[in-house]
Amino acid sequence: MADVARRPAGAAGGISDEKRQRLLELVRGRTAARPTDLAEDEVMVWPTLVVVEALSAVIFTFLLLVASIAVNPPLVDIANPTVTPNPSKAPWYFLNLQELLLHMHPALAGVIVPTMALVLIAAIPFVDRSPLGVGILFTSDKGKKITVFSAIFTTIVLIALIAFDSEIGVTRSLSGKVAPVVYEQLIPVAVMVGFSVVLGVLVSKIYRPTRRELIIALFTGFVVSYFVLTIVGTFFRGYGMEIQLYWPWTNLHEGAH
Amino acid sequence: MRREHTIADRVTNSSLWRAVVRHGYPDTERNQALIIASNVFLHLHPVKIKRYATKVTYTFCLGGLSFFMFLILVMTGVLLMFYYVPSTTQAYQNMQDIEASVTFGQLMRNMHRYAAHGMVIAVFLHMCRVFYTGSYKPPREFNWVVGVILLFLTFLLSFTGYLLPWDQLAFWAITVGTTMAESAPLLGPKIRFLLVGDNEIGQATLIRFYTLHVIFLPLAAALMMAVHFWRIRKDGGISGPL
């Protein structure tokens, strides 16, 4: 700019002051940055998206109100460190970990497994970097089949494992015969890693998956494990955290008294 | 010019209204763009969005629902704070008062509790949706990690709130939870002491959980949410088919 300003008027190739002013003109027509130029696959956020958000906010406010008016959550007796309820249970979203606690060393169940789970989940996008299948639920038909397969496989294996440990009992059978590290740590780790590998190998053999689809199998295994263990821990663990096959709501509340 | 004479027009043409609202009635695309761009809250959104991103069966509104639950929790939580003293001698009595004698107290407590459960469920399901649609893939890998941190914060928020009623359910649930933390290799007892603030759960624990629950964790979560929402925009909006 400074260069232009210093240039004497009427110099070769230059523009006289008079002419320069005349260069400023209003150009009618579209500017490049009009916010209202919609491409074919685009919609305005107002109203299209904002309406959906407002509606779902209204619906869920209503549902919350109805639930809050209909059912009061428990407020049992005042905290008493000298009276231990049986069973004592963690909040429901940690009951999966409390369920694991019944089958392995507390350091594994309470800390190492959940930490590993979170770290592995966070690492997913650094392992699966191909943009293939973005934006498509389950990526492909094969992805859907793998999800269902993995869910059924995980459910069956988990229920079988819990039943086995509850009826026969790894700790019960082995304690006194081998070092505790075997049944508290080695066997549980072997079982968890082993069945993940079995799931991976089975899915690889049956479906010839891409890396993304293999990760779908493993992630589904995690989600279903979380779900099954939470359900078992919440509804099927009663007095002394023994398996109990009837509805235990009363138990939860009695236990707290 | 008949429209000029309606009361609504007089209001929306007043200098006070014009000082606050910088756009006209959003029945033109220009005003629909301005209403989003000139409002700090709506500005979380872009002005335009891909059509597939508005399909409810794609997102199931789960991210939005998680945020909605958080807002409900903030509002009901502030109201509950007026009546709740984090003291082992008063907390339980406060809870009974909130339920029995505070106007809408029971409703506030119930909504807070159910929204907390709802937020844990919504955040978890949101993670599943993002996973199954492959939305974590580059360039969104960092936002996926932020999401995992938010999941963790949601668990912590819910867990710290669980102790506050100071009833048997609360006390023993936190006993189970903190005993789990204690079993961590090497640092276990130190982590438990950091959480509990004493050798057993008592006043020191209650004030720690309370402070974490009403200040530290909500602020941390809000900060991470800001990053999370910002990153959605910066990473190209809601994911979709290539």
Coordinates of C-alpha atoms in Angstrom, one line a residue:
Chain A
M1 CA 0.0 0.0 0.0
A2 CA 2.7 2.3 1.0
D3 CA 4.2 1.8 -2.4
V4 CA 1.1 2.8 -4.2
A5 CA 0.6 5.8 -2.0
R6 CA 4.1 7.1 -2.8
R7 CA 3.8 6.6 -6.5
P8 CA 3.5 10.0 -8.2
A9 CA 0.2 10.6 -9.9
G10 CA 0.3 10.0 -13.6
A11 CA 3.5 7.9 -13.5
A12 CA 3.9 5.2 -16.1
G13 CA 1.4 2.4 -15.5
G14 CA -0.1 4.4 -12.6
I15 CA -3.5 5.8 -12.0
S16 CA -4.3 9.4 -11.4
D17 CA -6.1 10.3 -8.2
E18 CA -9.2 11.1 -10.1
K19 CA -9.3 7.8 -11.8
R20 CA -8.4 5.9 -8.6
Q21 CA -11.5 7.2 -6.9
R22 CA -13.6 6.1 -9.8
L23 CA -12.5 2.5 -9.3
L24 CA -14.6 2.2 -6.2
E25 CA -18.0 0.9 -7.3
L26 CA -20.8 -1.1 -6.0
V27 CA -20.9 -4.5 -7.7
R28 CA -24.4 -6.0 -7.7
G29 CA -24.8 -9.7 -7.5
R30 CA -23.8 -12.5 -5.2
T31 CA -20.8 -12.3 -3.0
A32 CA -18.7 -15.3 -2.4
A33 CA -19.6 -15.6 1.3
R34 CA -23.3 -15.4 1.4
P35 CA -24.5 -17.6 4.3
T36 CA -27.7 -18.4 2.6
D37 CA -26.4 -20.3 -0.4
L38 CA -27.4 -23.8 0.5
A39 CA -25.8 -26.7 -1.3
E40 CA -28.2 -29.4 -2.2
D41 CA -27.4 -31.6 0.7
E42 CA -27.5 -28.8 3.3
V43 CA -30.2 -27.4 5.4
M44 CA -30.5 -24.3 7.7
V45 CA -29.8 -25.1 11.3
W46 CA -32.6 -22.7 12.2
P47 CA -35.2 -24.1 12.0
T48 CA -34.4 -27.7 11.0
L49 CA -32.0 -28.7 13.7
V50 CA -33.1 -26.3 16.4
V51 CA -36.7 -27.6 16.2
V52 CA -35.5 -31.2 16.8
E53 CA -33.4 -30.1 19.8
A54 CA -36.2 -28.1 21.3
L55 CA -38.7 -31.0 20.8
S56 CA -36.4 -33.5 22.4
A57 CA -35.7 -31.1 25.3
V58 CA -39.4 -30.8 25.9
I59 CA -40.0 -34.5 25.6
F60 CA -37.2 -35.4 28.0
T61 CA -38.2 -32.7 30.5
F62 CA -41.6 -34.2 30.5
L63 CA -40.3 -37.8 30.9
L64 CA -38.1 -36.7 33.8
L65 CA -40.9 -34.9 35.5
V66 CA -43.2 -37.9 35.1
A67 CA -40.6 -40.2 36.5
S68 CA -39.8 -37.8 39.4
I69 CA -43.4 -37.5 40.3
A70 CA -44.2 -41.2 40.0
V71 CA -41.3 -42.8 41.8
N72 CA -39.3 -41.5 44.8
P73 CA -35.7 -42.8 44.9
P74 CA -34.8 -44.5 48.2
L75 CA -33.6 -42.5 51.2
V76 CA -32.9 -45.3 53.7
D77 CA -31.6 -45.0 57.3
I78 CA -28.9 -42.5 58.2
A79 CA -25.3 -43.7 57.5
N80 CA -24.0 -46.0 60.1
P81 CA -20.5 -47.3 59.9
T82 CA -21.2 -50.0 62.5
V83 CA -24.0 -51.7 60.6
T84 CA -22.9 -53.2 57.3
P85 CA -25.9 -54.0 55.0
N86 CA -25.8 -57.3 53.2
P87 CA -25.3 -57.0 50.3
S88 CA -23.4 -53.7 50.1
K89 CA -23.4 -52.5 46.6
A90 CA -21.7 -49.8 44.6
P91 CA -23.7 -47.5 42.4
W92 CA -25.2 -49.5 39.5
Y93 CA -22.7 -48.3 36.8
F94 CA -19.9 -49.8 38.9
L95 CA -21.7 -53.0 39.7
N96 CA -20.0 -54.5 36.6
L97 CA -16.6 -53.9 38.4
Q98 CA -18.1 -55.3 41.7
E99 CA -19.1 -58.4 39.7
L100 CA -15.6 -58.8 38.5
L101 CA -14.4 -58.4 42.1
L102 CA -16.1 -61.7 42.9
H103 CA -14.0 -63.5 40.4
M104 CA -10.5 -62.0 40.6
H105 CA -8.0 -60.0 42.6
P106 CA -9.4 -56.6 43.6
A107 CA -6.5 -54.8 42.0
L108 CA -7.4 -56.4 38.7
A109 CA -11.2 -55.9 39.0
G110 CA -11.2 -52.5 40.6
V111 CA -8.4 -50.7 38.9
I112 CA -6.4 -52.5 36.2
V113 CA -9.3 -53.8 34.1
P114 CA -11.3 -50.5 34.0
T115 CA -8.1 -48.5 33.4
M116 CA -7.1 -50.8 30.5
A117 CA -10.7 -50.6 29.1
L118 CA -10.7 -46.8 29.1
V119 CA -7.1 -46.6 27.6
L120 CA -7.9 -49.1 24.9
I121 CA -11.1 -47.4 24.0
A122 CA -9.3 -44.0 23.8
A123 CA -6.7 -45.7 21.6
I124 CA -9.2 -47.0 19.0
P125 CA -8.9 -44.1 16.5
F126 CA -5.1 -44.4 16.5
V127 CA -5.3 -48.0 15.5
D128 CA -8.2 -47.8 13.0
R129 CA -7.2 -44.8 10.9
S130 CA -8.8 -45.7 7.6
P131 CA -11.8 -43.4 6.8
L132 CA -13.7 -46.4 5.4
G133 CA -17.3 -46.6 6.6
V134 CA -17.5 -43.3 8.4
G135 CA -21.1 -42.2 8.9
I136 CA -22.6 -45.6 8.2
L137 CA -24.1 -47.4 11.2
F138 CA -22.1 -50.6 11.6
T139 CA -20.1 -49.7 8.5
S140 CA -21.5 -52.6 6.4
D141 CA -23.8 -55.6 6.3
K142 CA -20.8 -57.6 7.5
G143 CA -20.4 -55.1 10.3
K144 CA -23.9 -55.7 11.5
K145 CA -23.5 -59.5 11.4
I146 CA -20.2 -59.2 13.3
T147 CA -21.9 -57.0 15.9
V148 CA -24.7 -59.6 16.4
F149 CA -22.3 -62.5 16.5
S150 CA -20.0 -60.7 19.0
A151 CA -23.0 -59.8 21.2
I152 CA -24.3 -63.4 21.3
F153 CA -20.8 -64.9 21.8
T154 CA -20.0 -62.5 24.7
T155 CA -23.3 -63.0 26.4
I156 CA -23.1 -66.8 26.3
V157 CA -19.4 -66.8 27.4
L158 CA -20.0 -64.4 30.3
I159 CA -23.1 -66.2 31.6
A160 CA -21.2 -69.5 31.4
L161 CA -18.2 -68.1 33.2
I162 CA -20.3 -66.6 36.0
A163 CA -22.3 -69.8 36.3
F164 CA -19.0 -71.9 36.4
D165 CA -17.4 -69.7 39.0
S166 CA -20.5 -69.6 41.1
E167 CA -21.2 -73.4 40.9
I168 CA -17.8 -74.9 40.8
G169 CA -15.6 -72.0 41.6
V170 CA -12.0 -71.5 40.5
T171 CA -10.9 -70.1 43.9
R172 CA -12.8 -72.8 45.8
S173 CA -11.3 -75.6 43.8
L174 CA -7.7 -74.3 43.8
S175 CA -7.2 -72.5 47.1
G176 CA -4.7 -74.3 49.3
K177 CA -3.4 -76.3 46.3
V178 CA -1.6 -73.6 44.4
A179 CA -0.4 -70.1 45.1
P180 CA -3.2 -67.5 45.3
V181 CA -1.6 -65.6 42.4
V182 CA -2.7 -68.4 40.1
Y183 CA -6.4 -68.3 40.7
E184 CA -6.6 -64.6 41.7
Q185 CA -4.6 -63.1 38.8
L186 CA -3.2 -65.5 36.2
I187 CA -6.3 -67.5 35.5
P188 CA -8.6 -64.4 35.3
V189 CA -6.2 -62.6 33.0
A190 CA -5.9 -65.7 30.9
V191 CA -9.6 -66.0 30.7
M192 CA -10.2 -62.3 29.8
V193 CA -7.4 -62.1 27.2
G194 CA -8.1 -65.7 26.0
F195 CA -11.7 -65.1 25.2
S196 CA -11.0 -61.8 23.5
V197 CA -8.5 -63.6 21.3
V198 CA -10.9 -66.4 20.6
L199 CA -13.6 -63.8 19.6
G200 CA -11.1 -62.1 17.3
V201 CA -9.9 -65.4 15.7
L202 CA -13.5 -66.7 15.3
V203 CA -14.6 -63.4 13.7
S204 CA -11.5 -63.4 11.4
K205 CA -12.1 -67.0 10.3
I206 CA -15.9 -66.6 9.7
Y207 CA -16.1 -63.1 8.3
R208 CA -12.7 -62.2 6.9
P209 CA -13.2 -58.7 8.4
T210 CA -11.3 -55.4 7.8
R211 CA -9.5 -53.9 10.7
R212 CA -12.5 -51.7 11.4
E213 CA -14.8 -54.7 11.5
L214 CA -12.5 -56.6 13.8
I215 CA -12.5 -53.6 16.2
I216 CA -16.3 -53.6 16.0
A217 CA -16.3 -57.2 17.2
L218 CA -14.0 -56.3 20.2
F219 CA -15.8 -53.1 21.1
T220 CA -19.2 -54.9 21.0
G221 CA -17.6 -57.5 23.3
F222 CA -16.7 -54.7 25.7
V223 CA -20.2 -53.0 25.6
V224 CA -22.0 -56.3 26.0
S225 CA -19.7 -57.3 28.9
Y226 CA -20.4 -54.0 30.6
F227 CA -24.1 -54.5 30.1
V228 CA -24.3 -58.2 31.2
L229 CA -22.1 -57.7 34.2
T230 CA -24.1 -54.7 35.3
I231 CA -27.4 -56.6 35.0
V232 CA -26.0 -59.6 36.9
G233 CA -24.5 -57.4 39.6
T234 CA -27.7 -55.3 40.0
F235 CA -30.4 -57.9 39.7
F236 CA -28.9 -61.4 40.3
R237 CA -26.7 -60.8 43.3
G238 CA -28.4 -61.1 46.7
Y239 CA -27.4 -61.9 50.2
G240 CA -23.6 -62.4 50.5
M241 CA -23.3 -61.5 46.8
E242 CA -24.5 -65.0 46.0
I243 CA -26.3 -65.6 42.7
Q244 CA -30.0 -65.1 43.2
L245 CA -32.5 -65.7 40.4
Y246 CA -35.5 -63.9 41.7
W247 CA -36.3 -60.2 41.6
P248 CA -34.1 -58.7 44.4
W249 CA -35.4 -55.1 44.7
T250 CA -36.7 -55.8 48.2
N251 CA -33.3 -57.3 49.0
L252 CA -31.5 -54.1 48.0
H253 CA -33.7 -52.0 50.3
E254 CA -33.8 -54.5 53.2
G255 CA -30.1 -54.8 52.9
A256 CA -29.7 -51.1 53.5
H257 CA -31.7 -51.1 56.7
Chain B
M1 CA -47.3 -1.5 5.7
R2 CA -50.1 -3.0 7.8
R3 CA -47.6 -5.1 9.7
E4 CA -46.0 -2.0 11.2
H5 CA -49.0 -1.5 13.3
T6 CA -49.1 -4.8 15.2
I7 CA -48.0 -4.8 18.8
A8 CA -45.4 -7.4 18.0
D9 CA -43.9 -5.2 15.4
R10 CA -43.8 -2.2 17.8
V11 CA -42.0 -4.3 20.3
T12 CA -39.5 -5.8 17.9
N13 CA -38.8 -2.4 16.3
S14 CA -38.2 -0.7 19.7
S15 CA -34.7 0.4 20.3
L16 CA -34.5 -1.8 23.4
W17 CA -35.4 -4.9 21.5
R18 CA -33.0 -4.0 18.6
A19 CA -30.2 -3.5 21.2
V20 CA -30.6 -7.1 22.3
V21 CA -31.6 -8.9 19.2
R22 CA -29.7 -8.1 16.1
H23 CA -31.8 -10.0 13.6
G24 CA -35.3 -9.8 12.2
Y25 CA -37.9 -12.5 12.4
P26 CA -36.3 -15.7 11.2
D27 CA -38.5 -16.3 8.2
T28 CA -35.8 -15.5 5.7
E29 CA -32.6 -17.4 5.2
R30 CA -30.6 -14.3 6.0
N31 CA -32.3 -13.9 9.4
Q32 CA -32.1 -17.6 10.0
A33 CA -28.4 -17.3 9.5
L34 CA -28.1 -14.3 11.7
I35 CA -30.1 -15.8 14.6
I36 CA -27.5 -18.6 14.8
A37 CA -24.5 -16.4 14.3
S38 CA -25.4 -13.6 16.6
N39 CA -26.5 -15.6 19.6
V40 CA -23.6 -16.9 21.8
F41 CA -25.5 -20.1 22.8
L42 CA -26.9 -20.9 19.4
H43 CA -23.5 -20.2 17.9
L44 CA -22.5 -23.6 19.2
H45 CA -24.1 -24.6 15.9
P46 CA -23.0 -23.8 12.4
V47 CA -25.5 -21.8 10.3
K48 CA -25.8 -24.6 7.8
I49 CA -25.6 -28.3 8.4
K50 CA -25.5 -31.4 6.2
R51 CA -28.9 -32.9 5.8
Y52 CA -27.9 -36.4 7.1
A53 CA -26.7 -34.8 10.4
T54 CA -30.2 -33.8 11.3
K55 CA -31.6 -37.3 11.0
V56 CA -32.7 -38.4 14.4
T57 CA -31.9 -42.1 13.5
Y58 CA -28.3 -41.1 12.9
T59 CA -27.4 -39.4 16.1
F60 CA -30.4 -40.4 18.3
C61 CA -29.9 -37.0 19.9
L62 CA -27.6 -38.7 22.4
G63 CA -24.8 -36.1 22.6
G64 CA -27.4 -33.4 22.9
L65 CA -29.3 -35.4 25.5
S66 CA -26.1 -35.8 27.6
F67 CA -25.7 -32.0 27.5
F68 CA -29.4 -31.6 28.3
M69 CA -29.1 -33.8 31.3
F70 CA -26.1 -31.9 32.4
L71 CA -28.0 -28.6 32.3
I72 CA -30.9 -30.1 34.2
L73 CA -28.4 -31.3 36.8
V74 CA -26.9 -27.9 37.1
M75 CA -30.2 -26.2 37.6
T76 CA -31.7 -28.7 40.1
G77 CA -28.3 -29.0 41.8
V78 CA -28.1 -25.3 42.5
L79 CA -31.6 -25.4 44.0
L80 CA -30.7 -28.4 46.2
M81 CA -27.5 -26.6 47.4
F82 CA -29.7 -23.9 49.1
Y83 CA -31.0 -26.6 51.5
Y84 CA -28.1 -29.0 51.8
V85 CA -25.2 -28.7 54.3
P86 CA -22.3 -31.1 53.7
S87 CA -22.0 -32.1 57.4
T88 CA -22.3 -35.6 58.7
T89 CA -24.6 -34.3 61.5
Q90 CA -26.9 -32.3 59.2
A91 CA -26.8 -33.8 55.7
Y92 CA -29.3 -36.6 56.4
Q93 CA -31.7 -34.3 58.2
N94 CA -31.4 -31.8 55.3
M95 CA -32.3 -34.6 52.9
Q96 CA -35.4 -35.4 55.0
D97 CA -36.3 -31.7 55.1
I98 CA -35.9 -31.4 51.3
E99 CA -38.2 -34.4 50.8
A100 CA -40.8 -33.5 53.4
S101 CA -41.0 -29.7 53.9
V102 CA -39.2 -27.8 51.1
T103 CA -41.6 -26.7 48.3
F104 CA -40.9 -28.9 45.3
G105 CA -37.9 -30.3 47.2
Q106 CA -38.8 -33.9 46.6
L107 CA -39.3 -33.1 42.9
M108 CA -35.9 -31.4 42.7
R109 CA -34.1 -34.3 44.4
N110 CA -35.9 -36.8 42.2
M111 CA -35.1 -34.9 39.0
H112 CA -31.5 -34.5 40.0
R113 CA -31.1 -38.2 40.7
Y114 CA -32.9 -39.4 37.6
A115 CA -31.1 -36.9 35.4
A116 CA -27.8 -38.2 36.8
H117 CA -28.7 -41.8 35.9
G118 CA -29.9 -40.5 32.6
M119 CA -26.6 -38.7 31.9
V120 CA -24.6 -41.8 32.6
I121 CA -26.8 -43.8 30.2
A122 CA -26.9 -41.1 27.6
V123 CA -23.1 -40.5 27.6
F124 CA -22.4 -44.3 27.4
L125 CA -24.9 -44.7 24.5
H126 CA -23.5 -41.6 22.8
M127 CA -20.1 -43.3 22.9
C128 CA -21.7 -46.4 21.3
R129 CA -23.3 -44.4 18.6
V130 CA -20.1 -42.5 17.7
F131 CA -18.3 -45.8 17.6
Y132 CA -20.7 -47.7 15.5
T133 CA -20.9 -44.9 12.9
G134 CA -17.1 -44.8 12.8
S135 CA -17.2 -41.2 13.8
Y136 CA -14.0 -41.5 15.8
K137 CA -11.8 -41.8 12.7
P138 CA -9.4 -39.1 11.7
P139 CA -9.8 -36.1 11.8
R140 CA -11.9 -36.7 14.9
E141 CA -9.6 -38.9 16.9
F142 CA -8.7 -36.2 19.5
N143 CA -12.4 -35.5 20.0
W144 CA -13.0 -39.2 20.7
V145 CA -10.3 -39.0 23.4
V146 CA -12.0 -35.9 24.9
G147 CA -15.2 -37.9 24.9
V148 CA -13.6 -40.7 26.8
I149 CA -12.4 -38.2 29.4
L150 CA -16.0 -36.8 29.6
L151 CA -17.3 -40.4 30.2
F152 CA -14.8 -40.7 33.0
L153 CA -15.9 -37.3 34.5
T154 CA -19.5 -38.3 34.2
F155 CA -18.8 -41.4 36.3
L156 CA -16.9 -39.4 38.8
L157 CA -19.7 -36.7 39.0
S158 CA -22.3 -39.4 39.6
F159 CA -20.1 -41.3 42.1
T160 CA -19.3 -38.2 44.2
G161 CA -23.0 -37.2 44.3
Y162 CA -23.9 -40.7 45.5
L163 CA -22.4 -40.1 49.0
L164 CA -24.2 -36.8 49.6
P165 CA -27.6 -38.1 51.0
W166 CA -25.5 -39.7 53.8
D167 CA -27.8 -42.7 54.2
Q168 CA -26.8 -46.3 54.4
L169 CA -27.1 -46.8 50.6
A170 CA -24.7 -43.8 50.0
F171 CA -22.3 -44.7 52.8
W172 CA -21.8 -48.3 51.8
A173 CA -21.8 -47.8 48.1
I174 CA -18.9 -45.3 48.6
T175 CA -17.3 -47.8 51.0
V176 CA -17.3 -50.4 48.3
G177 CA -16.1 -48.0 45.6
T178 CA -13.2 -46.5 47.6
T179 CA -12.2 -50.0 48.7
M180 CA -11.9 -50.9 45.1
A181 CA -9.6 -47.9 44.5
E182 CA -7.5 -49.0 47.5
S183 CA -6.6 -52.2 45.7
A184 CA -4.7 -50.4 43.0
P185 CA -1.1 -51.6 42.7
L186 CA 1.5 -49.4 44.4
L187 CA -0.6 -46.2 44.8
G188 CA -3.8 -47.9 46.0
P189 CA -3.8 -46.8 49.7
K190 CA -2.6 -43.3 48.8
I191 CA -5.4 -42.9 46.2
R192 CA -8.0 -44.1 48.7
F193 CA -6.7 -41.7 51.3
L194 CA -6.8 -38.9 48.8
L195 CA -10.5 -39.6 48.1
V196 CA -11.6 -40.4 51.6
G197 CA -9.4 -37.8 53.4
D198 CA -9.3 -40.0 56.5
N199 CA -8.9 -43.7 57.5
E200 CA -12.6 -44.2 57.3
I201 CA -15.5 -42.5 55.5
G202 CA -16.6 -39.5 57.6
Q203 CA -16.8 -35.7 57.6
A204 CA -13.5 -35.4 55.7
T205 CA -14.9 -37.6 52.9
L206 CA -18.2 -35.8 52.8
I207 CA -16.7 -32.4 52.3
R208 CA -14.2 -33.7 49.7
F209 CA -17.0 -35.4 47.7
Y210 CA -19.2 -32.4 48.0
T211 CA -16.6 -29.9 46.8
L212 CA -15.6 -32.2 43.9
H213 CA -19.3 -32.7 43.1
V214 CA -20.5 -29.1 43.1
I215 CA -17.5 -27.2 41.9
F216 CA -14.5 -29.0 40.6
L217 CA -16.0 -31.8 38.5
P218 CA -18.8 -29.7 36.9
L219 CA -16.2 -27.1 35.9
A220 CA -13.9 -29.7 34.6
A221 CA -16.8 -31.3 32.7
A222 CA -17.9 -27.9 31.3
L223 CA -14.4 -27.1 30.2
M224 CA -14.1 -30.5 28.4
M225 CA -17.5 -30.0 26.9
A226 CA -16.5 -26.7 25.5
V227 CA -13.5 -28.3 23.9
H228 CA -15.7 -31.2 22.7
F229 CA -18.3 -29.0 21.0
W230 CA -15.7 -26.7 19.6
R231 CA -13.8 -29.6 18.1
I232 CA -17.0 -31.0 16.4
R233 CA -17.1 -27.8 14.4
K234 CA -13.3 -27.6 13.8
D235 CA -13.1 -31.3 12.7
G236 CA -15.7 -30.8 10.0
G237 CA -19.0 -31.0 11.7
I238 CA -21.0 -34.1 12.5
S239 CA -19.5 -37.1 10.7
G240 CA -21.3 -38.5 7.7
P241 CA -20.8 -40.7 4.7
L242 CA -17.8 -39.7 2.6

